[in-house]
Amino acid sequence: AKNILFLHETLPAALPTRVYSSSFKMTDQTEKAFQKQRGITGVHAKIQSRKFPGKNGARWYKKIGLGFPTPKEAIEGTYIDKKCPFTGNVAIRGRILTGLVKSTKMKRTLVIRRDYLHFITKYQRYEKRHKNISAHVSPCFRVKDGDTVTVGQCRPLSKTVRFNVIKVTPAASRGGGGKSFGKF
């Protein structure tokens, strides 16, 4: 038993520990794996840039273009979301759609309802129809049922999610997100 060295005997007393800046809290870590932004390295060294807020000035964000501004929460927030169009690895391309939020029960995913009219040739009339679309919602947005959201098409994020929320318009004192055909 003389050859066995215990870890606390071989290490010096004053080991360097991880130091986090005031903008980052361990409470932000809610997943099993440690969450970090892709491509940000050396954040515990000296301050890299005063232009960008976040952990030692190392928060990465981008403009998605198409006339949609980057939310303030995406720039100054501390959340980590790899599927966020502003801070993650997702490009918005293809269709831009608008719909009414029907459900926000899933984690970082919502269901929007899109109403439209379908023409019946035989009767020369229209019938009401709708489609439900699942969309990823970034933590930089606060969304409730009944809000109107603008979503942009992106690569498949899961089995059913192919859209990402890029703009939220709060509900104007409208009741709930149930079945409603409000456009017509």
PDB file of N, CA and C in Angstrom, residues 68 95-104 110-116 129-137 142-153 163-172 174 176-184:
ATOM      1  N   PHE A  68     -34.832  41.492 -40.633  1.00  0.00           N
ATOM      2  CA  PHE A  68     -35.215  41.152 -39.263  1.00  0.00           C
ATOM      3  C   PHE A  68     -34.070  41.505 -38.323  1.00  0.00           C
ATOM      4  N   ARG A  95     -38.795  29.842 -47.184  1.00  0.00           N
ATOM      5  CA  ARG A  95     -40.054  30.537 -46.920  1.00  0.00           C
ATOM      6  C   ARG A  95     -40.043  31.309 -45.609  1.00  0.00           C
ATOM      7  N   ILE A  96     -40.780  32.429 -45.606  1.00  0.00           N
ATOM      8  CA  ILE A  96     -41.047  33.218 -44.407  1.00  0.00           C
ATOM      9  C   ILE A  96     -42.561  33.200 -44.233  1.00  0.00           C
ATOM     10  N   LEU A  97     -43.046  32.637 -43.113  1.00  0.00           N
ATOM     11  CA  LEU A  97     -44.480  32.477 -42.885  1.00  0.00           C
ATOM     12  C   LEU A  97     -44.907  33.174 -41.596  1.00  0.00           C
ATOM     13  N   THR A  98     -46.192  33.480 -41.500  1.00  0.00           N
ATOM     14  CA  THR A  98     -46.766  34.088 -40.309  1.00  0.00           C
ATOM     15  C   THR A  98     -47.937  33.242 -39.844  1.00  0.00           C
ATOM     16  N   GLY A  99     -48.069  33.102 -38.544  1.00  0.00           N
ATOM     17  CA  GLY A  99     -49.167  32.314 -38.004  1.00  0.00           C
ATOM     18  C   GLY A  99     -49.453  32.675 -36.558  1.00  0.00           C
ATOM     19  N   LEU A 100     -50.513  32.076 -36.031  1.00  0.00           N
ATOM     20  CA  LEU A 100     -50.971  32.316 -34.671  1.00  0.00           C
ATOM     21  C   LEU A 100     -50.471  31.191 -33.768  1.00  0.00           C
ATOM     22  N   VAL A 101     -49.911  31.545 -32.613  1.00  0.00           N
ATOM     23  CA  VAL A 101     -49.379  30.532 -31.701  1.00  0.00           C
ATOM     24  C   VAL A 101     -50.535  29.756 -31.086  1.00  0.00           C
ATOM     25  N   LYS A 102     -50.500  28.440 -31.269  1.00  0.00           N
ATOM     26  CA  LYS A 102     -51.555  27.582 -30.754  1.00  0.00           C
ATOM     27  C   LYS A 102     -51.138  26.900 -29.459  1.00  0.00           C
ATOM     28  N   SER A 103     -49.858  26.497 -29.357  1.00  0.00           N
ATOM     29  CA  SER A 103     -49.392  25.772 -28.187  1.00  0.00           C
ATOM     30  C   SER A 103     -47.926  26.071 -27.925  1.00  0.00           C
ATOM     31  N   THR A 104     -47.583  26.244 -26.638  1.00  0.00           N
ATOM     32  CA  THR A 104     -46.194  26.435 -26.223  1.00  0.00           C
ATOM     33  C   THR A 104     -45.809  25.397 -25.171  1.00  0.00           C
ATOM     34  N   LEU A 110     -42.821  25.510 -30.430  1.00  0.00           N
ATOM     35  CA  LEU A 110     -44.226  25.891 -30.374  1.00  0.00           C
ATOM     36  C   LEU A 110     -44.938  25.416 -31.619  1.00  0.00           C
ATOM     37  N   VAL A 111     -46.270  25.429 -31.545  1.00  0.00           N
ATOM     38  CA  VAL A 111     -47.101  25.039 -32.684  1.00  0.00           C
ATOM     39  C   VAL A 111     -47.847  26.282 -33.133  1.00  0.00           C
ATOM     40  N   ILE A 112     -47.747  26.594 -34.429  1.00  0.00           N
ATOM     41  CA  ILE A 112     -48.496  27.731 -34.957  1.00  0.00           C
ATOM     42  C   ILE A 112     -49.575  27.211 -35.899  1.00  0.00           C
ATOM     43  N   ARG A 113     -50.667  27.971 -35.970  1.00  0.00           N
ATOM     44  CA  ARG A 113     -51.801  27.633 -36.826  1.00  0.00           C
ATOM     45  C   ARG A 113     -51.863  28.639 -37.962  1.00  0.00           C
ATOM     46  N   ARG A 114     -51.904  28.130 -39.185  1.00  0.00           N
ATOM     47  CA  ARG A 114     -52.015  28.977 -40.373  1.00  0.00           C
ATOM     48  C   ARG A 114     -53.348  28.699 -41.040  1.00  0.00           C
ATOM     49  N   ASP A 115     -54.196  29.715 -41.143  1.00  0.00           N
ATOM     50  CA  ASP A 115     -55.511  29.595 -41.763  1.00  0.00           C
ATOM     51  C   ASP A 115     -55.444  30.014 -43.231  1.00  0.00           C
ATOM     52  N   TYR A 116     -56.234  29.343 -44.051  1.00  0.00           N
ATOM     53  CA  TYR A 116     -56.312  29.722 -45.456  1.00  0.00           C
ATOM     54  C   TYR A 116     -57.656  29.278 -46.016  1.00  0.00           C
ATOM     55  N   ARG A 129     -59.720  26.194 -44.203  1.00  0.00           N
ATOM     56  CA  ARG A 129     -58.808  25.115 -43.844  1.00  0.00           C
ATOM     57  C   ARG A 129     -57.674  25.700 -43.012  1.00  0.00           C
ATOM     58  N   HIS A 130     -56.938  24.823 -42.344  1.00  0.00           N
ATOM     59  CA  HIS A 130     -55.780  25.284 -41.584  1.00  0.00           C
ATOM     60  C   HIS A 130     -54.697  24.212 -41.572  1.00  0.00           C
ATOM     61  N   LYS A 131     -53.489  24.650 -41.284  1.00  0.00           N
ATOM     62  CA  LYS A 131     -52.341  23.754 -41.104  1.00  0.00           C
ATOM     63  C   LYS A 131     -51.655  24.130 -39.802  1.00  0.00           C
ATOM     64  N   ASN A 132     -51.139  23.122 -39.091  1.00  0.00           N
ATOM     65  CA  ASN A 132     -50.327  23.350 -37.907  1.00  0.00           C
ATOM     66  C   ASN A 132     -48.866  23.136 -38.274  1.00  0.00           C
ATOM     67  N   ILE A 133     -47.992  24.046 -37.831  1.00  0.00           N
ATOM     68  CA  ILE A 133     -46.569  23.960 -38.111  1.00  0.00           C
ATOM     69  C   ILE A 133     -45.820  24.043 -36.786  1.00  0.00           C
ATOM     70  N   SER A 134     -44.882  23.125 -36.580  1.00  0.00           N
ATOM     71  CA  SER A 134     -44.011  23.189 -35.412  1.00  0.00           C
ATOM     72  C   SER A 134     -42.817  24.069 -35.745  1.00  0.00           C
ATOM     73  N   ALA A 135     -42.415  24.911 -34.786  1.00  0.00           N
ATOM     74  CA  ALA A 135     -41.287  25.810 -35.001  1.00  0.00           C
ATOM     75  C   ALA A 135     -40.466  25.921 -33.727  1.00  0.00           C
ATOM     76  N   HIS A 136     -39.165  26.023 -33.891  1.00  0.00           N
ATOM     77  CA  HIS A 136     -38.270  26.207 -32.753  1.00  0.00           C
ATOM     78  C   HIS A 136     -38.341  27.661 -32.313  1.00  0.00           C
ATOM     79  N   VAL A 137     -38.402  27.884 -31.007  1.00  0.00           N
ATOM     80  CA  VAL A 137     -38.418  29.249 -30.482  1.00  0.00           C
ATOM     81  C   VAL A 137     -37.198  29.422 -29.576  1.00  0.00           C
ATOM     82  N   ARG A 142     -40.087  35.855 -25.746  1.00  0.00           N
ATOM     83  CA  ARG A 142     -41.112  35.494 -24.761  1.00  0.00           C
ATOM     84  C   ARG A 142     -42.415  35.346 -25.529  1.00  0.00           C
ATOM     85  N   VAL A 143     -42.893  34.110 -25.665  1.00  0.00           N
ATOM     86  CA  VAL A 143     -44.054  33.826 -26.501  1.00  0.00           C
ATOM     87  C   VAL A 143     -45.154  33.209 -25.657  1.00  0.00           C
ATOM     88  N   LYS A 144     -46.396  33.653 -25.886  1.00  0.00           N
ATOM     89  CA  LYS A 144     -47.571  33.094 -25.223  1.00  0.00           C
ATOM     90  C   LYS A 144     -48.564  32.628 -26.282  1.00  0.00           C
ATOM     91  N   ASP A 145     -49.507  31.798 -25.871  1.00  0.00           N
ATOM     92  CA  ASP A 145     -50.568  31.378 -26.784  1.00  0.00           C
ATOM     93  C   ASP A 145     -51.344  32.602 -27.252  1.00  0.00           C
ATOM     94  N   GLY A 146     -51.651  32.641 -28.531  1.00  0.00           N
ATOM     95  CA  GLY A 146     -52.410  33.753 -29.087  1.00  0.00           C
ATOM     96  C   GLY A 146     -51.545  34.803 -29.755  1.00  0.00           C
ATOM     97  N   ASP A 147     -50.236  34.799 -29.513  1.00  0.00           N
ATOM     98  CA  ASP A 147     -49.347  35.755 -30.172  1.00  0.00           C
ATOM     99  C   ASP A 147     -49.223  35.410 -31.651  1.00  0.00           C
ATOM    100  N   THR A 148     -48.884  36.411 -32.443  1.00  0.00           N
ATOM    101  CA  THR A 148     -48.614  36.202 -33.861  1.00  0.00           C
ATOM    102  C   THR A 148     -47.099  36.153 -34.044  1.00  0.00           C
ATOM    103  N   VAL A 149     -46.611  35.104 -34.693  1.00  0.00           N
ATOM    104  CA  VAL A 149     -45.171  34.955 -34.891  1.00  0.00           C
ATOM    105  C   VAL A 149     -44.848  34.853 -36.375  1.00  0.00           C
ATOM    106  N   THR A 150     -43.661  35.316 -36.718  1.00  0.00           N
ATOM    107  CA  THR A 150     -43.129  35.155 -38.058  1.00  0.00           C
ATOM    108  C   THR A 150     -42.029  34.106 -37.963  1.00  0.00           C
ATOM    109  N   VAL A 151     -42.111  33.090 -38.802  1.00  0.00           N
ATOM    110  CA  VAL A 151     -41.134  32.004 -38.782  1.00  0.00           C
ATOM    111  C   VAL A 151     -40.422  31.940 -40.123  1.00  0.00           C
ATOM    112  N   GLY A 152     -39.156  31.526 -40.074  1.00  0.00           N
ATOM    113  CA  GLY A 152     -38.363  31.361 -41.281  1.00  0.00           C
ATOM    114  C   GLY A 152     -37.953  29.922 -41.443  1.00  0.00           C
ATOM    115  N   GLN A 153     -37.921  29.455 -42.672  1.00  0.00           N
ATOM    116  CA  GLN A 153     -37.552  28.070 -42.941  1.00  0.00           C
ATOM    117  C   GLN A 153     -36.055  27.883 -42.737  1.00  0.00           C
ATOM    118  N   PHE A 163     -38.855  25.019 -39.092  1.00  0.00           N
ATOM    119  CA  PHE A 163     -38.971  26.470 -39.048  1.00  0.00           C
ATOM    120  C   PHE A 163     -38.426  26.996 -37.730  1.00  0.00           C
ATOM    121  N   ASN A 164     -38.037  28.274 -37.730  1.00  0.00           N
ATOM    122  CA  ASN A 164     -37.469  28.927 -36.562  1.00  0.00           C
ATOM    123  C   ASN A 164     -38.147  30.287 -36.390  1.00  0.00           C
ATOM    124  N   VAL A 165     -38.524  30.637 -35.171  1.00  0.00           N
ATOM    125  CA  VAL A 165     -39.179  31.915 -34.908  1.00  0.00           C
ATOM    126  C   VAL A 165     -38.160  33.036 -35.061  1.00  0.00           C
ATOM    127  N   ILE A 166     -38.516  34.074 -35.848  1.00  0.00           N
ATOM    128  CA  ILE A 166     -37.615  35.203 -36.043  1.00  0.00           C
ATOM    129  C   ILE A 166     -38.232  36.527 -35.609  1.00  0.00           C
ATOM    130  N   LYS A 167     -39.542  36.534 -35.328  1.00  0.00           N
ATOM    131  CA  LYS A 167     -40.194  37.763 -34.878  1.00  0.00           C
ATOM    132  C   LYS A 167     -41.480  37.398 -34.144  1.00  0.00           C
ATOM    133  N   VAL A 168     -41.760  38.123 -33.052  1.00  0.00           N
ATOM    134  CA  VAL A 168     -42.970  37.884 -32.258  1.00  0.00           C
ATOM    135  C   VAL A 168     -43.754  39.178 -32.163  1.00  0.00           C
ATOM    136  N   THR A 169     -45.063  39.107 -32.457  1.00  0.00           N
ATOM    137  CA  THR A 169     -45.972  40.231 -32.271  1.00  0.00           C
ATOM    138  C   THR A 169     -46.961  39.833 -31.187  1.00  0.00           C
ATOM    139  N   PRO A 170     -46.937  40.507 -30.023  1.00  0.00           N
ATOM    140  CA  PRO A 170     -47.836  40.116 -28.926  1.00  0.00           C
ATOM    141  C   PRO A 170     -49.301  40.227 -29.320  1.00  0.00           C
ATOM    142  N   ALA A 171     -50.125  39.369 -28.693  1.00  0.00           N
ATOM    143  CA  ALA A 171     -51.561  39.373 -28.958  1.00  0.00           C
ATOM    144  C   ALA A 171     -52.177  40.666 -28.448  1.00  0.00           C
ATOM    145  N   ALA A 172     -53.039  41.260 -29.239  1.00  0.00           N
ATOM    146  CA  ALA A 172     -53.712  42.505 -28.869  1.00  0.00           C
ATOM    147  C   ALA A 172     -55.028  42.173 -28.178  1.00  0.00           C
ATOM    148  N   ARG A 174     -56.459  39.454 -27.295  1.00  0.00           N
ATOM    149  CA  ARG A 174     -57.239  38.444 -27.987  1.00  0.00           C
ATOM    150  C   ARG A 174     -57.301  37.202 -27.110  1.00  0.00           C
ATOM    151  N   GLY A 176     -56.933  33.648 -26.009  1.00  0.00           N
ATOM    152  CA  GLY A 176     -56.426  32.297 -26.213  1.00  0.00           C
ATOM    153  C   GLY A 176     -55.933  31.974 -27.604  1.00  0.00           C
ATOM    154  N   GLY A 177     -55.424  30.757 -27.749  1.00  0.00           N
ATOM    155  CA  GLY A 177     -54.917  30.305 -29.031  1.00  0.00           C
ATOM    156  C   GLY A 177     -55.726  29.142 -29.563  1.00  0.00           C
ATOM    157  N   GLY A 178     -56.997  29.077 -29.240  1.00  0.00           N
ATOM    158  CA  GLY A 178     -57.836  27.968 -29.681  1.00  0.00           C
ATOM    159  C   GLY A 178     -58.196  28.077 -31.128  1.00  0.00           C
ATOM    160  N   LYS A 179     -59.201  27.334 -31.551  1.00  0.00           N
ATOM    161  CA  LYS A 179     -59.612  27.359 -32.947  1.00  0.00           C
ATOM    162  C   LYS A 179     -60.273  28.689 -33.252  1.00  0.00           C
ATOM    163  N   SER A 180     -59.656  29.410 -34.145  1.00  0.00           N
ATOM    164  CA  SER A 180     -60.247  30.679 -34.552  1.00  0.00           C
ATOM    165  C   SER A 180     -59.780  30.947 -35.972  1.00  0.00           C
ATOM    166  N   PHE A 181     -60.649  31.438 -36.754  1.00  0.00           N
ATOM    167  CA  PHE A 181     -60.331  31.752 -38.139  1.00  0.00           C
ATOM    168  C   PHE A 181     -60.377  33.256 -38.259  1.00  0.00           C
ATOM    169  N   GLY A 182     -59.413  33.929 -37.654  1.00  0.00           N
ATOM    170  CA  GLY A 182     -59.461  35.372 -37.481  1.00  0.00           C
ATOM    171  C   GLY A 182     -59.205  36.187 -38.716  1.00  0.00           C
ATOM    172  N   LYS A 183     -58.564  35.635 -39.739  1.00  0.00           N
ATOM    173  CA  LYS A 183     -58.205  36.444 -40.901  1.00  0.00           C
ATOM    174  C   LYS A 183     -59.405  36.864 -41.726  1.00  0.00           C
ATOM    175  N   PHE A 184     -60.493  36.091 -41.679  1.00  0.00           N
ATOM    176  CA  PHE A 184     -61.599  36.335 -42.606  1.00  0.00           C
ATOM    177  C   PHE A 184     -62.867  36.668 -41.867  1.00  0.00           C
TER     178      PHE A 184
END
